[in-house]
CSV table of C-alpha atoms in Angstrom, one decimal:
chain,number,residue,atom,x,y,z
A,1,UNK,CA,6.7,14.3,24.2
A,2,UNK,CA,6.7,17.2,27.1
A,3,UNK,CA,10.0,18.1,25.3
A,4,UNK,CA,8.2,18.9,22.4
A,5,UNK,CA,5.3,21.2,23.9
A,6,UNK,CA,8.1,23.1,26.2
A,7,UNK,CA,10.6,23.8,22.9
A,8,UNK,CA,13.8,22.1,22.1
A,9,UNK,CA,17.1,24.2,22.0
A,10,UNK,CA,18.7,23.7,18.4
A,11,UNK,CA,22.1,23.2,20.5
A,12,UNK,CA,20.6,20.1,21.3
A,13,UNK,CA,19.2,19.1,17.6
A,14,UNK,CA,21.5,16.3,15.8
A,15,UNK,CA,24.2,17.9,13.2
A,16,UNK,CA,21.7,17.4,10.2
A,17,UNK,CA,18.8,18.6,11.7
A,18,UNK,CA,20.8,22.0,12.2
A,19,UNK,CA,21.9,22.5,8.5
A,20,UNK,CA,18.3,22.3,7.4
A,21,UNK,CA,16.9,24.7,10.2
A,22,UNK,CA,20.1,27.4,9.0
A,23,UNK,CA,18.6,26.9,5.1
A,24,UNK,CA,15.5,27.7,6.6
A,25,UNK,CA,16.9,30.9,8.1
A,26,UNK,CA,18.8,31.6,5.3
A,27,UNK,CA,15.8,31.4,3.1
A,28,UNK,CA,13.8,33.4,5.8
A,29,UNK,CA,11.3,30.3,6.1
A,30,UNK,CA,9.9,30.6,9.4
A,31,UNK,CA,8.4,26.8,9.7
A,32,UNK,CA,10.0,23.1,9.0
A,33,UNK,CA,8.7,19.4,8.9
A,34,UNK,CA,10.8,17.0,9.8
A,35,UNK,CA,9.1,13.3,10.7
A,36,UNK,CA,11.1,12.3,14.0
A,37,UNK,CA,9.9,15.8,15.3
A,38,UNK,CA,6.7,16.1,14.1
A,39,UNK,CA,5.4,12.5,14.2
A,40,UNK,CA,5.1,10.9,18.0
A,41,UNK,CA,7.3,8.5,17.9
A,42,UNK,CA,5.7,6.1,20.4
A,43,UNK,CA,2.6,6.2,19.1
A,44,UNK,CA,1.1,4.1,16.6
A,45,UNK,CA,-2.2,5.9,16.1
A,46,UNK,CA,-0.3,9.2,15.2
A,47,UNK,CA,2.1,7.6,13.0
A,48,UNK,CA,-0.4,5.7,10.8
A,49,UNK,CA,-2.4,9.5,10.6
A,50,UNK,CA,0.4,10.7,9.6
A,51,UNK,CA,1.6,8.6,6.8
A,52,UNK,CA,-1.5,8.8,5.4
A,53,UNK,CA,-1.4,12.4,4.6
A,54,UNK,CA,2.5,12.6,3.6
A,55,UNK,CA,1.4,13.8,0.0
A,56,UNK,CA,-0.3,16.7,1.1
A,57,UNK,CA,3.0,17.7,3.6
A,58,UNK,CA,5.4,16.9,0.4
A,59,UNK,CA,3.7,18.3,-2.2
A,60,UNK,CA,2.6,21.7,-0.1
A,61,UNK,CA,6.2,22.1,0.4
A,62,UNK,CA,8.1,25.3,-0.2
A,63,UNK,CA,11.4,23.5,-0.6
A,64,UNK,CA,12.4,19.9,0.2
A,65,UNK,CA,15.7,20.0,2.0
A,66,UNK,CA,17.7,16.5,1.6
A,67,UNK,CA,21.2,16.1,4.2
A,68,UNK,CA,22.1,13.6,0.8
A,69,UNK,CA,25.7,13.3,2.1
A,70,UNK,CA,25.0,12.2,5.6
A,71,UNK,CA,24.1,8.3,6.6
A,72,UNK,CA,23.1,9.9,9.7
A,73,UNK,CA,21.3,12.7,11.4
A,74,UNK,CA,24.4,12.9,13.3
A,75,UNK,CA,26.8,13.4,10.1
A,76,UNK,CA,27.7,16.8,8.2
A,77,UNK,CA,27.5,17.6,4.4
A,78,UNK,CA,29.9,19.1,2.2
A,79,UNK,CA,32.4,15.7,3.6
A,80,UNK,CA,34.5,16.2,0.4
A,81,UNK,CA,33.7,19.7,-0.9
A,82,UNK,CA,36.9,20.7,-3.0
A,83,UNK,CA,36.2,24.3,-4.6
A,84,UNK,CA,39.0,23.7,-7.3
A,85,UNK,CA,36.6,21.0,-8.7
A,86,UNK,CA,33.0,23.1,-8.8
A,87,UNK,CA,34.2,25.6,-11.6
A,88,UNK,CA,34.9,23.4,-14.7
A,89,UNK,CA,38.1,23.9,-16.2
A,90,UNK,CA,37.7,25.6,-19.6
A,91,UNK,CA,40.2,24.1,-22.4
A,92,UNK,CA,41.2,25.9,-25.8
A,93,UNK,CA,41.9,23.0,-28.7
A,94,UNK,CA,43.3,24.0,-31.7
A,95,UNK,CA,43.4,21.7,-34.8
A,96,UNK,CA,45.6,22.1,-38.1
A,97,UNK,CA,43.3,23.2,-40.6
A,98,UNK,CA,40.4,23.9,-38.1
A,99,UNK,CA,39.2,27.1,-35.7
A,100,UNK,CA,40.0,27.1,-32.6
A,101,UNK,CA,37.2,25.5,-29.8
A,102,UNK,CA,36.8,25.8,-26.0
A,103,UNK,CA,35.6,23.1,-24.0
A,104,UNK,CA,35.0,22.4,-20.1
A,105,UNK,CA,36.0,20.0,-18.5
A,106,UNK,CA,34.0,18.5,-15.1
A,107,UNK,CA,34.5,15.8,-12.9
A,108,UNK,CA,32.5,13.1,-14.7
A,109,UNK,CA,31.6,11.2,-11.7
A,110,UNK,CA,30.4,14.0,-9.6
A,111,UNK,CA,26.5,13.6,-9.6
A,112,UNK,CA,27.0,9.9,-9.1
A,113,UNK,CA,29.2,10.5,-5.8
A,114,UNK,CA,26.7,13.6,-4.6
A,115,UNK,CA,23.2,12.0,-5.7
A,116,UNK,CA,22.4,9.4,-6.9
A,117,UNK,CA,24.5,7.0,-4.9
A,118,UNK,CA,24.2,9.1,-2.1
A,119,UNK,CA,22.9,7.6,0.9
A,120,UNK,CA,20.1,9.6,1.3
A,121,UNK,CA,18.9,7.8,-2.3
A,122,UNK,CA,19.4,4.2,-0.2
A,123,UNK,CA,16.5,4.9,1.8
A,124,UNK,CA,12.9,3.9,0.5
A,125,UNK,CA,11.1,6.4,3.0
A,126,UNK,CA,13.0,9.5,0.9
A,127,UNK,CA,12.0,8.3,-2.6
A,128,UNK,CA,8.6,10.3,-2.3
A,129,UNK,CA,9.8,13.1,-1.2
A,130,UNK,CA,11.7,13.6,-4.4
A,131,UNK,CA,9.1,12.6,-6.2
A,132,UNK,CA,6.3,14.7,-4.4
A,133,UNK,CA,8.1,17.9,-3.7
A,134,UNK,CA,8.1,20.5,-6.0
A,135,UNK,CA,11.6,21.7,-5.4
A,136,UNK,CA,14.5,20.2,-3.7
A,137,UNK,CA,17.7,21.4,-2.0
A,138,UNK,CA,20.5,18.8,-1.7
A,139,UNK,CA,23.1,19.5,0.8
A,140,UNK,CA,25.5,16.7,-0.9
A,141,UNK,CA,29.5,15.9,-0.2
A,142,UNK,CA,30.7,18.1,-2.7
A,143,UNK,CA,28.3,21.0,-3.3
A,144,UNK,CA,24.7,22.4,-3.6
A,145,UNK,CA,22.5,20.8,-5.8
A,146,UNK,CA,18.8,21.9,-7.1
A,147,UNK,CA,16.2,20.1,-8.6
A,148,UNK,CA,12.6,21.1,-9.9
A,149,UNK,CA,10.2,20.2,-12.4
A,150,UNK,CA,11.7,22.2,-14.7
A,151,UNK,CA,15.7,21.8,-14.5
A,152,UNK,CA,18.4,20.2,-12.3
A,153,UNK,CA,21.2,22.8,-11.2
A,154,UNK,CA,24.3,23.3,-9.2
A,155,UNK,CA,26.9,25.6,-8.4
A,156,UNK,CA,28.9,23.8,-11.0
A,157,UNK,CA,26.1,24.7,-13.7
A,158,UNK,CA,24.0,27.0,-11.9
A,159,UNK,CA,21.5,27.8,-14.9
A,160,UNK,CA,21.0,24.1,-15.5
A,161,UNK,CA,22.5,20.6,-15.8
A,162,UNK,CA,23.5,20.1,-19.7
A,163,UNK,CA,20.9,17.3,-20.4
A,164,UNK,CA,23.3,15.1,-22.1
A,165,UNK,CA,25.7,15.0,-19.0
A,166,UNK,CA,22.6,13.3,-17.1
A,167,UNK,CA,22.7,9.7,-16.0
A,168,UNK,CA,19.7,8.2,-18.1
A,169,UNK,CA,18.1,7.4,-15.1
A,170,UNK,CA,18.1,10.7,-13.7
A,171,UNK,CA,17.6,12.3,-16.7
A,172,UNK,CA,14.3,10.0,-16.7
A,173,UNK,CA,13.3,11.3,-13.4
A,174,UNK,CA,13.5,15.1,-14.8
A,175,UNK,CA,11.5,14.3,-17.9
A,176,UNK,CA,8.6,12.4,-15.5
A,177,UNK,CA,8.8,15.6,-13.0
A,178,UNK,CA,8.4,18.0,-16.2
A,179,UNK,CA,5.0,15.7,-17.0
A,180,UNK,CA,3.7,15.7,-14.0
A,181,UNK,CA,4.0,19.6,-13.8
A,182,UNK,CA,2.4,19.6,-17.6
A,183,UNK,CA,-0.5,17.6,-16.5
A,184,UNK,CA,-1.1,18.9,-12.9
A,185,UNK,CA,-1.4,22.4,-14.4
A,186,UNK,CA,-4.0,20.8,-16.8
A,187,UNK,CA,-6.5,20.6,-14.7
A,188,UNK,CA,-9.9,19.1,-16.3
A,189,UNK,CA,-8.3,18.1,-19.5
A,190,UNK,CA,-8.6,15.2,-21.5
A,191,UNK,CA,-5.8,13.3,-22.4
A,192,UNK,CA,-5.0,11.1,-25.2
A,193,UNK,CA,-4.6,7.4,-25.2
A,194,UNK,CA,-1.2,7.3,-25.8
A,195,UNK,CA,-0.6,10.1,-22.9
A,196,UNK,CA,-2.8,7.5,-20.4
A,197,UNK,CA,-0.6,4.7,-21.4
A,198,UNK,CA,2.6,6.9,-21.0
A,199,UNK,CA,1.5,7.8,-17.0
A,200,UNK,CA,1.3,4.0,-16.1
A,201,UNK,CA,5.0,3.4,-17.6
A,202,UNK,CA,6.1,6.3,-15.4
A,203,UNK,CA,4.3,4.2,-12.5
A,204,UNK,CA,6.5,0.9,-13.3
A,205,UNK,CA,9.4,2.6,-13.9
A,206,UNK,CA,8.6,4.7,-10.5
A,207,UNK,CA,8.5,1.0,-9.2
A,208,UNK,CA,11.6,-0.6,-10.4
A,209,UNK,CA,13.5,2.5,-8.4
A,210,UNK,CA,11.6,2.3,-5.2
A,211,UNK,CA,12.4,-1.6,-5.1
A,212,UNK,CA,16.1,-0.4,-5.1
A,213,UNK,CA,15.9,1.3,-1.7
A,214,UNK,CA,15.8,-0.1,1.6
A,215,UNK,CA,13.4,-0.1,4.9
A,216,UNK,CA,14.2,-1.1,7.9
A,217,UNK,CA,10.6,-2.2,8.6
A,218,UNK,CA,9.3,-4.1,5.7
A,219,UNK,CA,5.9,-3.7,6.9
A,220,UNK,CA,6.2,-0.3,5.7
A,221,UNK,CA,6.9,-1.0,2.0
A,222,UNK,CA,3.2,0.3,1.0
A,223,UNK,CA,2.9,2.7,3.5
A,224,UNK,CA,6.1,4.8,2.5
A,225,UNK,CA,4.9,4.8,-1.2
A,226,UNK,CA,1.3,5.8,-0.1
A,227,UNK,CA,1.9,9.0,-1.0
A,228,UNK,CA,3.2,8.7,-4.5
A,229,UNK,CA,0.3,6.4,-5.0
A,230,UNK,CA,-2.3,9.0,-3.7
A,231,UNK,CA,-1.0,11.7,-6.2
A,232,UNK,CA,-0.9,9.5,-9.0
A,233,UNK,CA,-4.3,8.3,-8.1
A,234,UNK,CA,-5.6,11.9,-7.7
A,235,UNK,CA,-3.5,13.4,-11.2
A,236,UNK,CA,-5.2,10.2,-13.3
A,237,UNK,CA,-8.6,10.8,-11.9
A,238,UNK,CA,-8.8,7.3,-10.5
A,239,UNK,CA,-10.4,6.0,-7.3
A,240,UNK,CA,-9.5,4.5,-4.4
A,241,UNK,CA,-10.6,0.5,-5.5
A,242,UNK,CA,-8.3,1.1,-8.7
A,243,UNK,CA,-4.9,0.8,-6.3
A,244,UNK,CA,-4.3,-3.2,-6.2
A,245,UNK,CA,-1.5,-4.1,-3.7
A,246,UNK,CA,0.9,-1.5,-5.4
A,247,UNK,CA,-0.6,-1.7,-9.1
A,248,UNK,CA,-3.6,-0.2,-11.1
A,249,UNK,CA,-7.2,-2.4,-11.8
A,250,UNK,CA,-6.8,-1.3,-15.3
A,251,UNK,CA,-3.5,-2.4,-16.1
A,252,UNK,CA,-4.0,-6.0,-15.0
A,253,UNK,CA,-3.4,-8.6,-16.0
A,254,UNK,CA,0.2,-7.0,-17.5
A,255,UNK,CA,0.9,-5.6,-14.0
A,256,UNK,CA,1.6,-9.4,-12.9
A,257,UNK,CA,4.5,-9.5,-15.2
A,258,UNK,CA,7.3,-8.1,-12.8
A,259,UNK,CA,10.9,-10.3,-12.6
A,260,UNK,CA,13.7,-9.7,-9.5
A,261,UNK,CA,16.9,-9.2,-10.7
A,262,UNK,CA,18.8,-12.4,-10.7
A,263,UNK,CA,22.3,-12.5,-8.4
A,264,UNK,CA,21.2,-10.0,-6.0
A,265,UNK,CA,19.7,-11.1,-2.8
A,266,UNK,CA,16.1,-11.2,-2.9
A,267,UNK,CA,13.3,-12.7,-0.9
A,268,UNK,CA,9.6,-12.5,1.0
A,269,UNK,CA,9.8,-11.8,4.4
A,270,UNK,CA,8.5,-14.0,6.9
A,271,UNK,CA,5.3,-11.5,8.3
A,272,UNK,CA,2.6,-10.8,5.7
A,273,UNK,CA,3.5,-7.5,3.1
A,274,UNK,CA,0.9,-8.2,0.0
A,275,UNK,CA,-0.2,-11.1,-1.8
A,276,UNK,CA,2.6,-13.1,-3.8
A,277,UNK,CA,1.4,-11.7,-7.2
A,278,UNK,CA,2.1,-8.3,-6.0
A,279,UNK,CA,5.4,-6.7,-6.2
A,280,UNK,CA,5.5,-5.5,-2.8
A,281,UNK,CA,5.4,-8.7,-1.4
A,282,UNK,CA,9.4,-9.2,-2.8
A,283,UNK,CA,12.7,-7.1,-0.9
A,284,UNK,CA,14.9,-6.4,-3.5
A,285,UNK,CA,15.3,-5.0,-6.6
A,286,UNK,CA,12.8,-6.3,-9.4
A,287,UNK,CA,11.9,-4.8,-13.2
A,288,UNK,CA,8.7,-5.1,-15.5
A,289,UNK,CA,9.8,-7.2,-18.4
A,290,UNK,CA,8.2,-4.5,-20.8
A,291,UNK,CA,8.9,-1.0,-21.7
A,292,UNK,CA,6.9,1.9,-23.2
A,293,UNK,CA,8.8,1.9,-26.5
A,294,UNK,CA,8.7,-1.7,-26.9
A,295,UNK,CA,4.8,-2.1,-26.2
A,296,UNK,CA,4.1,0.6,-28.7
A,297,UNK,CA,6.2,-1.5,-31.2
A,298,UNK,CA,4.4,-4.7,-30.6
A,299,UNK,CA,1.3,-6.9,-30.9
A,300,UNK,CA,-0.1,-7.9,-27.3
A,301,UNK,CA,-2.9,-10.2,-26.5
A,302,UNK,CA,-3.7,-11.1,-23.0
A,303,UNK,CA,-4.4,-15.1,-22.5
A,304,UNK,CA,-5.9,-14.8,-18.9
A,305,UNK,CA,-8.9,-12.9,-17.3
A,306,UNK,CA,-8.8,-11.4,-13.8
A,307,UNK,CA,-12.6,-12.2,-12.8
A,308,UNK,CA,-12.4,-11.4,-9.2
A,309,UNK,CA,-10.1,-9.3,-6.4
A,310,UNK,CA,-10.1,-8.9,-2.8
A,311,UNK,CA,-8.3,-7.6,-0.8
A,312,UNK,CA,-8.1,-6.8,3.2
A,313,UNK,CA,-6.4,-3.5,4.4
A,314,UNK,CA,-4.9,-3.0,8.0
A,315,UNK,CA,-7.0,0.3,7.9
A,316,UNK,CA,-10.4,0.5,5.7
A,317,UNK,CA,-10.2,4.1,5.3
A,318,UNK,CA,-5.8,3.6,4.2
A,319,UNK,CA,-6.7,1.8,0.4
A,320,UNK,CA,-3.0,3.0,-0.5
A,321,UNK,CA,-1.6,1.6,2.8
A,322,UNK,CA,-0.5,-1.9,4.5
A,323,UNK,CA,-2.6,-5.0,4.1
A,324,UNK,CA,-3.7,-8.2,5.9
A,325,UNK,CA,-4.5,-10.2,3.3
A,326,UNK,CA,-5.9,-10.5,-0.4
A,327,UNK,CA,-6.1,-12.7,-3.2
A,328,UNK,CA,-7.2,-12.5,-7.3
A,329,UNK,CA,-9.4,-15.0,-9.1
A,330,UNK,CA,-7.9,-15.8,-12.4
A,331,UNK,CA,-9.4,-18.0,-15.1
A,332,UNK,CA,-6.2,-19.2,-17.4
A,333,UNK,CA,-4.3,-21.9,-19.1
A,334,UNK,CA,-2.8,-23.4,-16.2
A,335,UNK,CA,0.5,-25.9,-17.6
A,336,UNK,CA,1.1,-28.2,-15.1
A,337,UNK,CA,2.4,-30.4,-13.1
A,338,UNK,CA,5.6,-29.3,-14.2
A,339,UNK,CA,9.5,-30.0,-12.7
A,340,UNK,CA,12.0,-27.7,-11.8
A,341,UNK,CA,13.8,-28.5,-15.4
A,342,UNK,CA,10.9,-27.4,-16.7
A,343,UNK,CA,9.8,-30.8,-18.0
A,344,UNK,CA,5.7,-31.4,-18.7
A,345,UNK,CA,4.4,-34.2,-16.5
A,346,UNK,CA,1.9,-35.4,-19.6
A,347,UNK,CA,2.6,-37.3,-23.0
A,348,UNK,CA,2.4,-34.3,-24.7
A,349,UNK,CA,5.2,-33.6,-26.7
A,350,UNK,CA,4.9,-30.2,-28.2
A,351,UNK,CA,4.1,-28.7,-24.8
A,352,UNK,CA,7.0,-30.1,-24.0
A,353,UNK,CA,9.3,-29.0,-26.6
A,354,UNK,CA,7.8,-25.4,-26.3
A,355,UNK,CA,8.6,-25.3,-22.8
A,356,UNK,CA,11.9,-25.8,-23.5
A,357,UNK,CA,12.2,-22.6,-25.2
A,358,UNK,CA,11.2,-20.6,-22.3
A,359,UNK,CA,13.5,-18.1,-19.8
A,360,UNK,CA,12.1,-18.4,-16.5
A,361,UNK,CA,13.4,-17.9,-13.0
A,362,UNK,CA,12.1,-17.7,-9.3
A,363,UNK,CA,11.2,-15.0,-7.6
A,364,UNK,CA,13.5,-15.7,-4.3
A,365,UNK,CA,17.0,-15.9,-4.2
A,366,UNK,CA,19.6,-16.8,-1.1
A,367,UNK,CA,22.5,-14.7,0.3
A,368,UNK,CA,24.3,-17.6,-1.4
A,369,UNK,CA,22.4,-17.2,-4.7
A,370,UNK,CA,20.6,-20.2,-4.4
A,371,UNK,CA,17.3,-20.4,-5.5
A,372,UNK,CA,14.7,-20.5,-3.2
A,373,UNK,CA,10.6,-20.5,-2.7
A,374,UNK,CA,8.0,-19.7,0.0
A,375,UNK,CA,4.6,-19.5,0.5
A,376,UNK,CA,1.9,-19.1,3.3
A,377,UNK,CA,1.5,-22.0,5.0
A,378,UNK,CA,-1.3,-23.0,7.7
A,379,UNK,CA,-4.1,-21.5,5.5
A,380,UNK,CA,-8.1,-22.3,6.8
A,381,UNK,CA,-9.1,-23.5,3.5
A,382,UNK,CA,-12.8,-22.0,3.8
A,383,UNK,CA,-11.5,-18.3,4.1
A,384,UNK,CA,-8.0,-18.2,1.8
A,385,UNK,CA,-10.0,-18.2,-0.9
A,386,UNK,CA,-11.3,-15.0,-0.3
A,387,UNK,CA,-7.4,-13.7,0.6
A,388,UNK,CA,-7.7,-14.0,4.4
A,389,UNK,CA,-4.6,-15.1,5.8
A,390,UNK,CA,-5.0,-14.4,9.1
A,391,UNK,CA,-2.7,-16.6,11.3
A,392,UNK,CA,-0.8,-18.2,8.4
A,393,UNK,CA,2.8,-18.3,8.4
A,394,UNK,CA,5.7,-17.9,5.8
A,395,UNK,CA,7.4,-21.4,5.1
A,396,UNK,CA,10.6,-21.6,2.7
A,397,UNK,CA,12.5,-24.1,0.6
A,398,UNK,CA,15.8,-24.0,-1.6
A,399,UNK,CA,16.1,-26.3,-5.1
A,400,UNK,CA,17.8,-29.2,-3.1
A,401,UNK,CA,14.6,-29.5,-0.6
A,402,UNK,CA,11.7,-31.0,-2.1
A,403,UNK,CA,9.8,-28.3,-3.8
A,404,UNK,CA,5.8,-28.0,-4.1
A,405,UNK,CA,4.0,-29.2,-7.3
A,406,UNK,CA,5.0,-26.0,-10.1
A,407,UNK,CA,2.6,-25.0,-13.0
A,408,UNK,CA,3.0,-22.1,-15.3
A,409,UNK,CA,0.3,-19.5,-16.0
A,410,UNK,CA,0.3,-17.6,-19.7
A,411,UNK,CA,-0.2,-14.0,-18.6
A,412,UNK,CA,-0.2,-12.4,-22.2
A,413,UNK,CA,1.5,-12.9,-25.5
A,414,UNK,CA,3.0,-10.3,-28.1
A,415,UNK,CA,4.2,-10.7,-31.3
A,416,UNK,CA,8.1,-9.7,-32.0
A,417,UNK,CA,9.4,-10.0,-35.6
A,418,UNK,CA,6.9,-12.2,-36.7
A,419,UNK,CA,7.5,-14.7,-33.7
A,420,UNK,CA,5.3,-15.1,-31.0
A,421,UNK,CA,6.1,-15.3,-27.2
A,422,UNK,CA,4.5,-15.8,-24.5
A,423,UNK,CA,5.0,-14.6,-20.9
A,424,UNK,CA,3.3,-15.6,-17.4
A,425,UNK,CA,4.1,-16.4,-14.0
A,426,UNK,CA,5.7,-19.7,-12.4
A,427,UNK,CA,2.7,-20.9,-9.7
A,428,UNK,CA,2.7,-23.4,-6.6
A,429,UNK,CA,0.5,-25.4,-5.3
A,430,UNK,CA,0.7,-26.4,-1.9
A,431,UNK,CA,0.0,-29.9,-0.2
A,432,UNK,CA,-3.2,-29.5,1.8
A,433,UNK,CA,-4.4,-26.6,0.4
A,434,UNK,CA,-7.5,-26.2,-1.7
A,435,UNK,CA,-6.3,-27.4,-5.2
A,436,UNK,CA,-7.6,-24.0,-7.0
A,437,UNK,CA,-5.3,-21.9,-4.8
A,438,UNK,CA,-1.9,-20.9,-5.9
A,439,UNK,CA,1.4,-18.9,-5.1
A,440,UNK,CA,3.3,-16.6,-7.2
A,441,UNK,CA,6.9,-18.7,-6.9
A,442,UNK,CA,8.6,-17.2,-10.2
A,443,UNK,CA,8.5,-15.9,-13.8
A,444,UNK,CA,8.8,-16.9,-17.1
A,445,UNK,CA,8.7,-15.3,-20.7
A,446,UNK,CA,10.3,-16.1,-24.8
A,447,UNK,CA,8.0,-19.0,-24.0
A,448,UNK,CA,7.5,-20.3,-28.1
A,449,UNK,CA,3.9,-22.2,-28.2
A,450,UNK,CA,1.3,-21.4,-31.0
A,451,UNK,CA,-2.3,-20.9,-29.7
A,452,UNK,CA,-3.7,-24.0,-30.8
A,453,UNK,CA,-1.2,-25.8,-28.8
A,454,UNK,CA,-2.2,-23.9,-25.7
A,455,UNK,CA,-5.5,-24.5,-26.4
A,456,UNK,CA,-4.8,-28.1,-25.7
A,457,UNK,CA,-4.5,-27.3,-21.8
A,458,UNK,CA,-7.9,-26.7,-20.5
A,459,UNK,CA,-8.6,-23.3,-19.0
A,460,UNK,CA,-9.6,-23.2,-15.4
A,461,UNK,CA,-10.2,-20.5,-12.7
A,462,UNK,CA,-7.8,-20.2,-10.3
A,463,UNK,CA,-7.0,-18.4,-6.8
A,464,UNK,CA,-3.7,-16.7,-6.3
A,465,UNK,CA,-2.9,-15.6,-2.6
């Protein structure tokens, strides 16, 4: 702290910090924000206070400088710069019976190497910097890149990248930033139902990209996204209470329908992050089981109702920040018990036959590719139904172990080409815990079961923690 008060010689700073300062000097910008210098590193109180207002830091900055090529702050930018590859090579092609056409040859993988696959893009804390900042200047391996809410440019294409050369995920990000700019300028305007729906799909898309990024501390999962959540909340006229452990209240129960990417290591950390029904409880890549385009073309119907939501925040005033407990009370058709092979342990053959149509998988996968389930153990029976999990510990079991009792909760159904498919959650019930308390273990879809057959399963109220 005393070093910061007396000043730090620029020569003593890490290399990437020096590069950022040189950029500021070249642009005649007098001030720079560097998290590790501007947040007191050994003060939990200062870290909590500053993390809660990062939205203001990034949204109000002139420019976000990205050291994209540096895996550590001691590494330099432009490590693989080749000026011969920066300017497109023009080639004239003459075909018999046709006029001469001029083409430009560019290195096809440079956007992937420079931006998409850069060390910086793998860090979760950096995600909201790119989303919230009005402008970003990236110092990459090969050249300078510029991104704002209107265009993306580089030294090869200083007037803007041709849209058809952008990878789909980068093109989607640019479209989202343009939409953000349009809506942020339309203060006081009302939006159509179509536009409101589209904005929720943007949120889901953000979660998918964010889930692919890594964190040194799993407890930062919600904190590192809080600036994006606050911006989204303000932009859409929502309230603090509308943000529910990484999703939005108005999108329940559909927002429960995420699933992890198979063949990748996914797990719930030993330390508590979020309720099992929240995507934030998982470390690893995931995606939502629907898209804006798809949902606009099909008819959907909710099959369960959210009756109550209870969340316990680490800091009562920080609604987009870390959690220490939470649950939702759901009323729906609980199909179970079932085996790990999706066999219904009753004599209802129609339900048993329907279960064989489902596609399903557990949320967690071991490093070796085995399915894993985990749950909170040592819960207080009288408190866990209100989402209190203080003192609980996480316990895991593989498919080879004795797995807790499984059940299914259909969340919604959709009509596709005259066929009805149900989507929902795989739940686990733990011996010794209250009979109405369940943990999320996985997800299923494409279950073909008629409403009449589902109606034979009694509806009941349960608690998901």
